Amino acid sequence: MAYETLDISTPTPILSWAGHELGPQETQMAKNVASLPFVYKHISLMPDVHLGKGALVGSVIATKDAVIPAAVGVDIGCGMAALKMPFTGEQLQGKLKKIRLDVEANIPVGFAENKEVDREVTKWPKWAEFKQIHRGVQNLEKKALKQMGSLGGGNHFIEICLDTDNQVWLMLHSGSRGIGNQLAQCHIDTAKELAKLAEGKLPDLDLAYFVAGTEEFTAYWHDLQWAQEYARYNREIMMARFKRIVEKHLAGGKPTKPLLVVNCHHNYAEKEIHFGEEVYVTRKGAVRARETDYGIIPGSMGAQSYIVKGKGEHNSFCSCSHGAGRLMSRNLAKKTFTLDDLIAQTQGVECRKDEGVIDEIPGAYKPIQQVMNQQADLVEIVATLKQVLCVKG
């Protein structure tokens, strides 16, 4: 399935891989972004596109000489990591519950943080730059140290999956924790204050932006890169801990070499070259999918997930979807589904089955197969995975 150019009157075209009509609010949000004067070429909407703040989740926005902090969002560098392990499904039999309890005991979830700072955490070279990031977060260094190697809440998760060859995969989804959130909020507030002072005609204050060459832009771009690296390293620390737990149960604690390693952001901005020009590319709920890139597209808890390789489709700014995308809000999911529904929809998955995770029920998400069918021109599927263990944030 290729994209369609939406029949909407905007200064910049909107290309959509969604395969369905946008709702009125989604359409307005897309129009708002497409009306900004610094948007480059077009906006690309991924198959899992849905409402966000300021810009749609599942949108790829390339810009010239400007960046929109709220379009990147508050979970800077949120993304996925996966390891293909030299184990098979048979080796997991009878061990999943013990592994889950070990993961829950060793990797903090929700608002929790590590009691002690991991030695590997202190080795991260970017701690040397902490005093140079926004003054509004300078009281959070100790918290940032203790949260490095923790999952967070919402739709963040840790999973063991099996592929169609019964090979074991480890997978997790997390971002830049409290420090990334606070950094983002500080810069979003500054952008909004500047927009009010400028008295310009922004269609939505959440689209307040920084202009390249200004102090505010330079400060945001520096802090953004710092938080993106924090998020990537946070996933590495957790994955190393997760790997050791699985090796303890499946290999007697002996270290093993993964067969494939993937670590990718899906909420971030980078400088890239597209159509021969250097631009800032913001992927708000989208994964980079150049021909050399491996990506991870997870389904909901209990559904299939995919390891993919990019096809380098330039019209998507070399991007693909970041998941199934929500069909309904968390509140609506809690009102719609019962605990019995959750138990039925997560059959065969070792996970929490209580009212605290009803908002993450598979029925609250779009069918992942439908999303994958819409992006055959963006990625090729390398592995199809099915969860057998899931720890939710």
mmCIF file of C-alpha atoms in Angstrom:
data_model
loop_
_atom_site.group_PDB
_atom_site.id
_atom_site.type_symbol
_atom_site.label_atom_id
_atom_site.label_comp_id
_atom_site.label_asym_id
_atom_site.label_seq_id
_atom_site.Cartn_x
_atom_site.Cartn_y
_atom_site.Cartn_z
ATOM 1 C CA MET A 1 0.000 0.000 0.000
ATOM 2 C CA ALA A 2 1.448 3.360 -1.009
ATOM 3 C CA TYR A 3 0.499 6.739 0.396
ATOM 4 C CA GLU A 4 -2.301 9.051 -0.675
ATOM 5 C CA THR A 5 -2.115 12.843 -0.780
ATOM 6 C CA LEU A 6 -4.941 14.107 1.411
ATOM 7 C CA ASP A 7 -7.523 16.256 -0.300
ATOM 8 C CA ILE A 8 -7.108 19.104 2.181
ATOM 9 C CA SER A 9 -6.287 22.696 1.307
ATOM 10 C CA THR A 10 -2.971 23.411 3.062
ATOM 11 C CA PRO A 11 0.184 25.325 2.045
ATOM 12 C CA THR A 12 2.172 22.078 2.464
ATOM 13 C CA PRO A 13 0.797 18.735 1.147
ATOM 14 C CA ILE A 14 -0.072 15.944 3.616
ATOM 15 C CA LEU A 15 0.863 12.406 2.550
ATOM 16 C CA SER A 16 -0.910 9.652 4.475
ATOM 17 C CA TRP A 17 -0.174 5.943 4.825
ATOM 18 C CA ALA A 18 -3.162 5.549 7.206
ATOM 19 C CA GLY A 19 -5.477 3.917 4.672
ATOM 20 C CA HIS A 20 -8.520 5.519 6.303
ATOM 21 C CA GLU A 21 -10.048 8.962 6.582
ATOM 22 C CA LEU A 22 -8.876 11.129 9.452
ATOM 23 C CA GLY A 23 -11.445 12.252 12.005
ATOM 24 C CA PRO A 24 -12.325 15.986 12.241
ATOM 25 C CA GLN A 25 -9.893 16.651 15.121
ATOM 26 C CA GLU A 26 -7.114 14.676 13.430
ATOM 27 C CA THR A 27 -7.687 16.561 10.176
ATOM 28 C CA GLN A 28 -7.495 19.908 11.979
ATOM 29 C CA MET A 29 -4.284 18.897 13.731
ATOM 30 C CA ALA A 30 -2.696 17.877 10.410
ATOM 31 C CA LYS A 31 -3.854 21.154 8.808
ATOM 32 C CA ASN A 32 -2.395 23.188 11.674
ATOM 33 C CA VAL A 33 1.074 21.687 11.196
ATOM 34 C CA ALA A 34 0.883 21.896 7.393
ATOM 35 C CA SER A 35 0.147 25.641 7.650
ATOM 36 C CA LEU A 36 3.457 26.445 9.383
ATOM 37 C CA PRO A 37 5.771 28.405 7.058
ATOM 38 C CA PHE A 38 8.957 26.422 7.801
ATOM 39 C CA VAL A 39 7.590 22.918 7.064
ATOM 40 C CA TYR A 40 9.688 21.316 4.310
ATOM 41 C CA LYS A 41 8.194 19.538 1.255
ATOM 42 C CA HIS A 42 5.249 17.767 2.923
ATOM 43 C CA ILE A 43 4.088 16.064 6.120
ATOM 44 C CA SER A 44 4.045 12.252 6.243
ATOM 45 C CA LEU A 45 1.422 10.445 8.341
ATOM 46 C CA MET A 46 2.163 6.852 9.341
ATOM 47 C CA PRO A 47 -0.399 3.984 9.362
ATOM 48 C CA ASP A 48 -0.833 4.168 13.168
ATOM 49 C CA VAL A 49 -1.592 7.927 13.174
ATOM 50 C CA HIS A 50 -3.827 9.253 15.982
ATOM 51 C CA LEU A 51 -4.447 12.377 18.082
ATOM 52 C CA GLY A 52 -1.524 13.856 19.995
ATOM 53 C CA LYS A 53 -0.635 17.216 21.482
ATOM 54 C CA GLY A 54 -0.099 19.914 18.859
ATOM 55 C CA ALA A 55 0.858 17.359 16.197
ATOM 56 C CA LEU A 56 -0.514 13.900 15.442
ATOM 57 C CA VAL A 57 1.208 10.889 16.954
ATOM 58 C CA GLY A 58 2.487 8.979 13.938
ATOM 59 C CA SER A 59 3.569 12.077 12.016
ATOM 60 C CA VAL A 60 6.921 12.901 10.433
ATOM 61 C CA ILE A 61 7.618 16.619 10.140
ATOM 62 C CA ALA A 62 10.666 17.945 8.303
ATOM 63 C CA THR A 63 11.451 21.600 8.942
ATOM 64 C CA LYS A 64 13.886 24.237 7.703
ATOM 65 C CA ASP A 65 15.556 26.407 10.363
ATOM 66 C CA ALA A 66 12.980 25.706 13.096
ATOM 67 C CA VAL A 67 11.901 22.976 15.492
ATOM 68 C CA ILE A 68 8.677 22.480 17.524
ATOM 69 C CA PRO A 69 9.397 21.149 21.053
ATOM 70 C CA ALA A 70 5.831 19.917 21.683
ATOM 71 C CA ALA A 71 5.904 17.995 18.383
ATOM 72 C CA VAL A 72 8.850 15.988 19.713
ATOM 73 C CA GLY A 73 6.831 15.645 22.919
ATOM 74 C CA VAL A 74 7.659 15.121 26.582
ATOM 75 C CA ASP A 75 8.985 11.545 26.426
ATOM 76 C CA ILE A 76 12.103 12.576 24.528
ATOM 77 C CA GLY A 77 13.898 9.632 22.931
ATOM 78 C CA CYS A 78 11.168 7.136 23.759
ATOM 79 C CA GLY A 79 11.798 4.009 21.741
ATOM 80 C CA MET A 80 12.403 0.287 21.594
ATOM 81 C CA ALA A 81 15.231 -2.202 22.067
ATOM 82 C CA ALA A 82 15.334 -5.879 21.089
ATOM 83 C CA LEU A 83 17.795 -8.782 21.269
ATOM 84 C CA LYS A 84 17.507 -12.018 19.322
ATOM 85 C CA MET A 85 18.837 -14.648 21.737
ATOM 86 C CA PRO A 86 20.431 -18.077 21.097
ATOM 87 C CA PHE A 87 17.590 -19.818 22.983
ATOM 88 C CA THR A 88 14.417 -21.596 21.869
ATOM 89 C CA GLY A 89 10.892 -21.611 23.259
ATOM 90 C CA GLU A 90 11.278 -25.095 24.744
ATOM 91 C CA GLN A 91 13.896 -23.739 27.165
ATOM 92 C CA LEU A 92 11.317 -21.321 28.628
ATOM 93 C CA GLN A 93 8.854 -24.006 29.677
ATOM 94 C CA GLY A 94 7.949 -23.774 33.354
ATOM 95 C CA LYS A 95 10.249 -20.760 33.865
ATOM 96 C CA LEU A 96 8.212 -17.757 32.697
ATOM 97 C CA LYS A 97 6.660 -16.868 36.048
ATOM 98 C CA LYS A 98 10.050 -16.989 37.823
ATOM 99 C CA ILE A 99 11.596 -14.826 35.100
ATOM 100 C CA ARG A 100 8.732 -12.300 35.389
ATOM 101 C CA LEU A 101 9.103 -12.078 39.173
ATOM 102 C CA ASP A 102 12.872 -11.575 38.783
ATOM 103 C CA VAL A 103 12.346 -8.824 36.193
ATOM 104 C CA GLU A 104 9.800 -7.085 38.451
ATOM 105 C CA ALA A 105 12.231 -7.328 41.381
ATOM 106 C CA ASN A 106 15.248 -6.016 39.439
ATOM 107 C CA ILE A 107 13.876 -3.415 37.007
ATOM 108 C CA PRO A 108 11.778 -0.643 38.603
ATOM 109 C CA VAL A 109 8.516 0.188 36.809
ATOM 110 C CA GLY A 110 5.980 3.039 37.039
ATOM 111 C CA PHE A 111 7.227 5.894 39.223
ATOM 112 C CA ALA A 112 9.784 3.670 40.974
ATOM 113 C CA GLU A 113 13.555 4.154 40.662
ATOM 114 C CA ASN A 114 16.640 2.098 41.530
ATOM 115 C CA LYS A 115 17.565 2.095 45.226
ATOM 116 C CA GLU A 116 21.250 2.234 44.306
ATOM 117 C CA VAL A 117 22.961 3.716 41.244
ATOM 118 C CA ASP A 118 24.228 0.950 38.937
ATOM 119 C CA ARG A 119 27.987 1.105 38.326
ATOM 120 C CA GLU A 120 27.345 0.965 34.568
ATOM 121 C CA VAL A 121 25.103 4.047 34.914
ATOM 122 C CA THR A 122 27.910 6.192 36.330
ATOM 123 C CA LYS A 123 30.060 5.327 33.277
ATOM 124 C CA TRP A 124 27.751 7.248 30.930
ATOM 125 C CA PRO A 125 29.987 10.067 29.558
ATOM 126 C CA LYS A 126 27.096 12.552 29.179
ATOM 127 C CA TRP A 127 26.834 13.044 32.972
ATOM 128 C CA ALA A 128 29.759 15.467 32.498
ATOM 129 C CA GLU A 129 27.345 17.771 30.609
ATOM 130 C CA PHE A 130 24.642 17.829 33.282
ATOM 131 C CA LYS A 131 25.483 21.354 34.508
ATOM 132 C CA GLN A 132 25.067 22.609 30.931
ATOM 133 C CA ILE A 133 21.442 21.477 30.529
ATOM 134 C CA HIS A 134 18.434 23.634 31.486
ATOM 135 C CA ARG A 135 18.636 25.260 34.908
ATOM 136 C CA GLY A 136 15.056 24.105 35.564
ATOM 137 C CA VAL A 137 16.253 20.494 36.016
ATOM 138 C CA GLN A 138 19.458 21.065 37.979
ATOM 139 C CA ASN A 139 17.816 19.662 41.143
ATOM 140 C CA LEU A 140 17.098 16.356 39.361
ATOM 141 C CA GLU A 141 20.604 14.939 38.884
ATOM 142 C CA LYS A 142 20.318 12.415 41.740
ATOM 143 C CA LYS A 143 16.859 11.327 40.505
ATOM 144 C CA ALA A 144 18.123 11.037 36.902
ATOM 145 C CA LEU A 145 20.969 8.803 38.104
ATOM 146 C CA LYS A 146 18.585 6.541 40.039
ATOM 147 C CA GLN A 147 16.001 6.403 37.225
ATOM 148 C CA MET A 148 18.571 5.346 34.615
ATOM 149 C CA GLY A 149 17.774 1.640 34.171
ATOM 150 C CA SER A 150 14.066 1.934 35.028
ATOM 151 C CA LEU A 151 11.039 1.434 32.797
ATOM 152 C CA GLY A 152 8.513 4.162 33.607
ATOM 153 C CA GLY A 153 4.739 3.817 33.268
ATOM 154 C CA GLY A 154 1.964 3.987 30.666
ATOM 155 C CA ASN A 155 2.539 1.782 27.642
ATOM 156 C CA HIS A 156 6.197 1.053 28.464
ATOM 157 C CA PHE A 157 6.896 -2.663 28.752
ATOM 158 C CA ILE A 158 9.446 -5.488 28.960
ATOM 159 C CA GLU A 159 8.701 -8.674 27.010
ATOM 160 C CA ILE A 160 9.957 -12.085 26.051
ATOM 161 C CA CYS A 161 8.749 -13.059 22.584
ATOM 162 C CA LEU A 162 9.055 -16.046 20.277
ATOM 163 C CA ASP A 163 9.474 -15.711 16.516
ATOM 164 C CA THR A 164 8.030 -18.070 13.903
ATOM 165 C CA ASP A 165 11.157 -20.266 14.240
ATOM 166 C CA ASN A 166 10.516 -20.534 18.020
ATOM 167 C CA GLN A 167 13.607 -18.384 18.708
ATOM 168 C CA VAL A 168 13.609 -16.268 21.902
ATOM 169 C CA TRP A 169 13.656 -12.449 21.658
ATOM 170 C CA LEU A 170 13.955 -9.920 24.485
ATOM 171 C CA MET A 171 12.176 -6.629 23.895
ATOM 172 C CA LEU A 172 11.528 -3.422 25.830
ATOM 173 C CA HIS A 173 9.939 -0.003 25.342
ATOM 174 C CA SER A 174 11.041 3.043 27.348
ATOM 175 C CA GLY A 175 12.266 6.641 27.139
ATOM 176 C CA SER A 176 14.113 9.391 29.000
ATOM 177 C CA ARG A 177 12.143 9.069 32.262
ATOM 178 C CA GLY A 178 11.485 12.078 34.538
ATOM 179 C CA ILE A 179 14.501 14.073 33.426
ATOM 180 C CA GLY A 180 13.433 13.992 29.756
ATOM 181 C CA ASN A 181 9.884 14.961 30.660
ATOM 182 C CA GLN A 182 10.991 17.925 32.783
ATOM 183 C CA LEU A 183 13.513 19.105 30.180
ATOM 184 C CA ALA A 184 10.814 19.012 27.513
ATOM 185 C CA GLN A 185 8.352 20.930 29.717
ATOM 186 C CA CYS A 186 10.925 23.661 30.443
ATOM 187 C CA HIS A 187 11.582 24.237 26.729
ATOM 188 C CA ILE A 188 7.915 23.938 25.682
ATOM 189 C CA ASP A 189 7.050 26.646 28.254
ATOM 190 C CA THR A 190 9.795 28.912 26.856
ATOM 191 C CA ALA A 191 8.553 28.378 23.280
ATOM 192 C CA LYS A 192 4.986 29.250 24.319
ATOM 193 C CA GLU A 193 6.147 32.417 26.127
ATOM 194 C CA LEU A 194 8.057 33.520 23.014
ATOM 195 C CA ALA A 195 5.009 32.820 20.826
ATOM 196 C CA LYS A 196 2.806 34.975 23.085
ATOM 197 C CA LEU A 197 5.352 37.812 23.001
ATOM 198 C CA ALA A 198 5.589 37.600 19.213
ATOM 199 C CA GLU A 199 1.780 37.826 18.941
ATOM 200 C CA GLY A 200 1.965 35.730 15.793
ATOM 201 C CA LYS A 201 -0.921 33.747 14.378
ATOM 202 C CA LEU A 202 -0.148 30.232 15.513
ATOM 203 C CA PRO A 203 -3.065 27.853 14.827
ATOM 204 C CA ASP A 204 -2.303 26.103 18.143
ATOM 205 C CA LEU A 205 -0.036 27.280 20.977
ATOM 206 C CA ASP A 206 1.316 23.703 21.218
ATOM 207 C CA LEU A 207 3.008 24.396 17.874
ATOM 208 C CA ALA A 208 5.200 27.125 19.395
ATOM 209 C CA TYR A 209 8.671 26.780 17.882
ATOM 210 C CA PHE A 210 12.296 27.868 18.120
ATOM 211 C CA VAL A 211 14.132 29.434 15.198
ATOM 212 C CA ALA A 212 17.622 28.168 14.303
ATOM 213 C CA GLY A 213 20.382 30.597 15.253
ATOM 214 C CA THR A 214 18.653 31.815 18.432
ATOM 215 C CA GLU A 215 19.910 31.079 21.961
ATOM 216 C CA GLU A 216 16.650 29.277 22.744
ATOM 217 C CA PHE A 217 17.004 26.963 19.721
ATOM 218 C CA THR A 218 20.638 26.151 20.560
ATOM 219 C CA ALA A 219 19.766 25.377 24.200
ATOM 220 C CA TYR A 220 16.813 23.161 23.223
ATOM 221 C CA TRP A 221 18.745 21.269 20.546
ATOM 222 C CA HIS A 222 21.588 20.561 22.996
ATOM 223 C CA ASP A 223 19.200 19.337 25.711
ATOM 224 C CA LEU A 224 17.194 17.302 23.191
ATOM 225 C CA GLN A 225 20.285 15.397 22.054
ATOM 226 C CA TRP A 226 21.309 14.857 25.700
ATOM 227 C CA ALA A 227 17.884 13.427 26.609
ATOM 228 C CA GLN A 228 17.794 11.240 23.477
ATOM 229 C CA GLU A 229 21.150 9.728 24.445
ATOM 230 C CA TYR A 230 19.878 9.262 28.034
ATOM 231 C CA ALA A 231 16.876 7.337 26.665
ATOM 232 C CA ARG A 232 19.045 5.119 24.441
ATOM 233 C CA TYR A 233 21.457 4.321 27.290
ATOM 234 C CA ASN A 234 18.544 3.746 29.689
ATOM 235 C CA ARG A 235 17.320 0.999 27.340
ATOM 236 C CA GLU A 236 20.844 -0.476 27.139
ATOM 237 C CA ILE A 237 21.150 -0.641 30.949
ATOM 238 C CA MET A 238 17.733 -2.303 31.336
ATOM 239 C CA MET A 239 18.343 -4.711 28.473
ATOM 240 C CA ALA A 240 21.686 -5.818 29.961
ATOM 241 C CA ARG A 241 19.938 -6.498 33.287
ATOM 242 C CA PHE A 242 17.051 -8.296 31.559
ATOM 243 C CA LYS A 243 19.505 -10.412 29.524
ATOM 244 C CA ARG A 244 21.354 -11.485 32.708
ATOM 245 C CA ILE A 245 18.051 -12.546 34.317
ATOM 246 C CA VAL A 246 17.105 -14.680 31.295
ATOM 247 C CA GLU A 247 20.627 -16.166 31.120
ATOM 248 C CA LYS A 248 20.372 -17.085 34.814
ATOM 249 C CA HIS A 249 17.257 -19.170 34.087
ATOM 250 C CA LEU A 250 18.174 -20.535 30.639
ATOM 251 C CA ALA A 251 21.979 -20.764 30.591
ATOM 252 C CA GLY A 252 22.963 -21.218 34.247
ATOM 253 C CA GLY A 253 24.143 -17.588 34.373
ATOM 254 C CA LYS A 254 26.606 -18.014 31.508
ATOM 255 C CA PRO A 255 26.808 -14.884 29.245
ATOM 256 C CA THR A 256 25.586 -15.423 25.681
ATOM 257 C CA LYS A 257 26.019 -13.468 22.469
ATOM 258 C CA PRO A 258 22.820 -12.030 20.906
ATOM 259 C CA LEU A 259 22.182 -12.901 17.250
ATOM 260 C CA LEU A 260 20.766 -9.411 16.484
ATOM 261 C CA VAL A 261 20.676 -6.140 18.468
ATOM 262 C CA VAL A 262 18.207 -3.301 17.694
ATOM 263 C CA ASN A 263 17.807 -0.007 19.592
ATOM 264 C CA CYS A 264 15.686 2.715 17.963
ATOM 265 C CA HIS A 265 13.935 5.942 18.976
ATOM 266 C CA HIS A 266 10.390 6.804 17.929
ATOM 267 C CA ASN A 267 9.902 10.215 19.644
ATOM 268 C CA TYR A 268 12.789 12.419 18.623
ATOM 269 C CA ALA A 269 14.339 14.921 16.213
ATOM 270 C CA GLU A 270 17.537 14.682 14.154
ATOM 271 C CA LYS A 271 19.351 16.649 11.463
ATOM 272 C CA GLU A 272 19.145 14.640 8.242
ATOM 273 C CA ILE A 273 19.504 15.120 4.484
ATOM 274 C CA HIS A 274 16.338 14.647 2.426
ATOM 275 C CA PHE A 275 15.759 15.549 -1.214
ATOM 276 C CA GLY A 276 19.303 16.987 -1.246
ATOM 277 C CA GLU A 277 18.793 19.436 1.645
ATOM 278 C CA GLU A 278 19.733 19.352 5.318
ATOM 279 C CA VAL A 279 16.586 19.588 7.440
ATOM 280 C CA TYR A 280 15.405 18.899 10.981
ATOM 281 C CA VAL A 281 13.240 15.756 11.018
ATOM 282 C CA THR A 282 10.833 15.284 13.922
ATOM 283 C CA ARG A 283 9.413 11.786 14.265
ATOM 284 C CA LYS A 284 6.502 11.914 16.687
ATOM 285 C CA GLY A 285 5.635 8.252 17.065
ATOM 286 C CA ALA A 286 7.587 7.070 14.016
ATOM 287 C CA VAL A 287 10.764 5.033 13.441
ATOM 288 C CA ARG A 288 13.582 5.850 11.015
ATOM 289 C CA ALA A 289 13.538 3.333 8.158
ATOM 290 C CA ARG A 290 16.473 3.920 5.818
ATOM 291 C CA GLU A 291 17.688 0.865 3.907
ATOM 292 C CA THR A 292 20.357 0.277 6.578
ATOM 293 C CA ASP A 293 17.977 0.655 9.564
ATOM 294 C CA TYR A 294 16.430 -2.110 11.640
ATOM 295 C CA GLY A 295 13.286 -1.072 13.496
ATOM 296 C CA ILE A 296 10.795 -2.497 15.981
ATOM 297 C CA ILE A 297 7.017 -2.207 15.545
ATOM 298 C CA PRO A 298 5.263 -3.677 18.587
ATOM 299 C CA GLY A 299 1.654 -4.770 18.682
ATOM 300 C CA SER A 300 -0.411 -4.516 21.852
ATOM 301 C CA MET A 301 0.105 -6.888 24.779
ATOM 302 C CA GLY A 302 -0.896 -10.316 23.472
ATOM 303 C CA ALA A 303 -0.711 -9.361 19.769
ATOM 304 C CA GLN A 304 2.093 -9.849 17.240
ATOM 305 C CA SER A 305 5.136 -7.550 17.031
ATOM 306 C CA TYR A 306 7.568 -7.076 14.162
ATOM 307 C CA ILE A 307 11.286 -6.592 13.624
ATOM 308 C CA VAL A 308 11.630 -4.732 10.331
ATOM 309 C CA LYS A 309 14.260 -3.398 7.948
ATOM 310 C CA GLY A 310 13.710 -0.069 6.227
ATOM 311 C CA LYS A 311 13.200 0.376 2.493
ATOM 312 C CA GLY A 312 14.374 4.009 2.436
ATOM 313 C CA GLU A 313 11.112 5.450 1.033
ATOM 314 C CA HIS A 314 11.950 9.141 0.577
ATOM 315 C CA ASN A 315 8.350 10.373 0.607
ATOM 316 C CA SER A 316 8.015 9.137 4.204
ATOM 317 C CA PHE A 317 11.347 10.842 5.008
ATOM 318 C CA CYS A 318 12.620 7.251 5.431
ATOM 319 C CA SER A 319 10.173 6.464 8.265
ATOM 320 C CA CYS A 320 7.627 3.852 9.339
ATOM 321 C CA SER A 321 5.038 3.395 12.095
ATOM 322 C CA HIS A 322 6.062 2.869 15.733
ATOM 323 C CA GLY A 323 3.320 0.458 16.779
ATOM 324 C CA ALA A 324 -0.336 -0.356 16.415
ATOM 325 C CA GLY A 325 -1.609 3.052 17.571
ATOM 326 C CA ARG A 326 -4.422 3.501 20.065
ATOM 327 C CA LEU A 327 -8.052 3.061 18.997
ATOM 328 C CA MET A 328 -9.380 4.530 22.224
ATOM 329 C CA SER A 329 -8.112 6.665 25.105
ATOM 330 C CA ARG A 330 -6.981 5.106 28.371
ATOM 331 C CA ASN A 331 -10.121 6.354 30.157
ATOM 332 C CA LEU A 332 -12.430 4.953 27.484
ATOM 333 C CA ALA A 333 -10.604 1.599 27.603
ATOM 334 C CA LYS A 334 -11.144 1.423 31.376
ATOM 335 C CA LYS A 335 -14.869 2.153 30.909
ATOM 336 C CA THR A 336 -15.261 -0.259 27.964
ATOM 337 C CA PHE A 337 -13.410 -3.372 29.104
ATOM 338 C CA THR A 338 -13.589 -5.597 32.189
ATOM 339 C CA LEU A 339 -11.010 -7.705 33.993
ATOM 340 C CA ASP A 340 -12.534 -10.786 32.289
ATOM 341 C CA ASP A 341 -11.887 -9.145 28.895
ATOM 342 C CA LEU A 342 -8.252 -8.542 29.862
ATOM 343 C CA ILE A 343 -7.785 -12.159 30.973
ATOM 344 C CA ALA A 344 -9.348 -13.444 27.724
ATOM 345 C CA GLN A 345 -7.336 -11.116 25.453
ATOM 346 C CA THR A 346 -3.977 -11.916 27.113
ATOM 347 C CA GLN A 347 -4.448 -15.696 27.186
ATOM 348 C CA GLY A 348 -1.116 -17.482 26.870
ATOM 349 C CA VAL A 349 0.894 -14.437 28.007
ATOM 350 C CA GLU A 350 2.634 -14.460 31.417
ATOM 351 C CA CYS A 351 1.700 -10.965 32.657
ATOM 352 C CA ARG A 352 -0.191 -9.007 35.281
ATOM 353 C CA LYS A 353 -3.915 -9.619 34.922
ATOM 354 C CA ASP A 354 -5.453 -6.974 37.168
ATOM 355 C CA GLU A 355 -7.512 -3.799 36.829
ATOM 356 C CA GLY A 356 -4.366 -1.644 36.940
ATOM 357 C CA VAL A 357 -3.484 -2.568 33.339
ATOM 358 C CA ILE A 358 -6.949 -2.616 31.691
ATOM 359 C CA ASP A 359 -6.049 0.599 29.791
ATOM 360 C CA GLU A 360 -3.345 -1.444 27.998
ATOM 361 C CA ILE A 361 -5.734 -4.194 26.856
ATOM 362 C CA PRO A 362 -5.179 -5.289 23.210
ATOM 363 C CA GLY A 363 -8.728 -4.172 22.311
ATOM 364 C CA ALA A 364 -7.740 -0.540 22.989
ATOM 365 C CA TYR A 365 -5.288 -0.660 20.046
ATOM 366 C CA LYS A 366 -5.619 -0.822 16.260
ATOM 367 C CA PRO A 367 -5.064 -4.296 14.756
ATOM 368 C CA ILE A 368 -1.305 -4.470 14.116
ATOM 369 C CA GLN A 369 -1.717 -6.547 10.922
ATOM 370 C CA GLN A 370 -3.787 -3.750 9.368
ATOM 371 C CA VAL A 371 -1.024 -1.260 10.249
ATOM 372 C CA MET A 372 1.642 -3.514 8.697
ATOM 373 C CA ASN A 373 -0.362 -3.964 5.474
ATOM 374 C CA GLN A 374 -0.390 -0.178 5.039
ATOM 375 C CA GLN A 375 3.404 0.130 5.036
ATOM 376 C CA ALA A 376 4.685 -2.637 2.790
ATOM 377 C CA ASP A 377 6.446 0.102 0.778
ATOM 378 C CA LEU A 378 8.200 1.443 3.902
ATOM 379 C CA VAL A 379 9.605 -1.717 5.523
ATOM 380 C CA GLU A 380 10.226 -5.409 5.005
ATOM 381 C CA ILE A 381 9.439 -7.793 7.856
ATOM 382 C CA VAL A 382 12.535 -9.537 9.250
ATOM 383 C CA ALA A 383 10.823 -11.398 12.107
ATOM 384 C CA THR A 384 7.267 -11.837 13.378
ATOM 385 C CA LEU A 385 7.096 -12.133 17.171
ATOM 386 C CA LYS A 386 4.500 -13.251 19.688
ATOM 387 C CA GLN A 387 4.722 -12.262 23.344
ATOM 388 C CA VAL A 388 4.889 -15.011 25.966
ATOM 389 C CA LEU A 389 5.831 -12.746 28.900
ATOM 390 C CA CYS A 390 4.992 -9.086 29.452
ATOM 391 C CA VAL A 391 5.883 -6.723 32.322
ATOM 392 C CA LYS A 392 3.958 -3.443 32.055
ATOM 393 C CA GLY A 393 4.998 -0.051 33.398
#
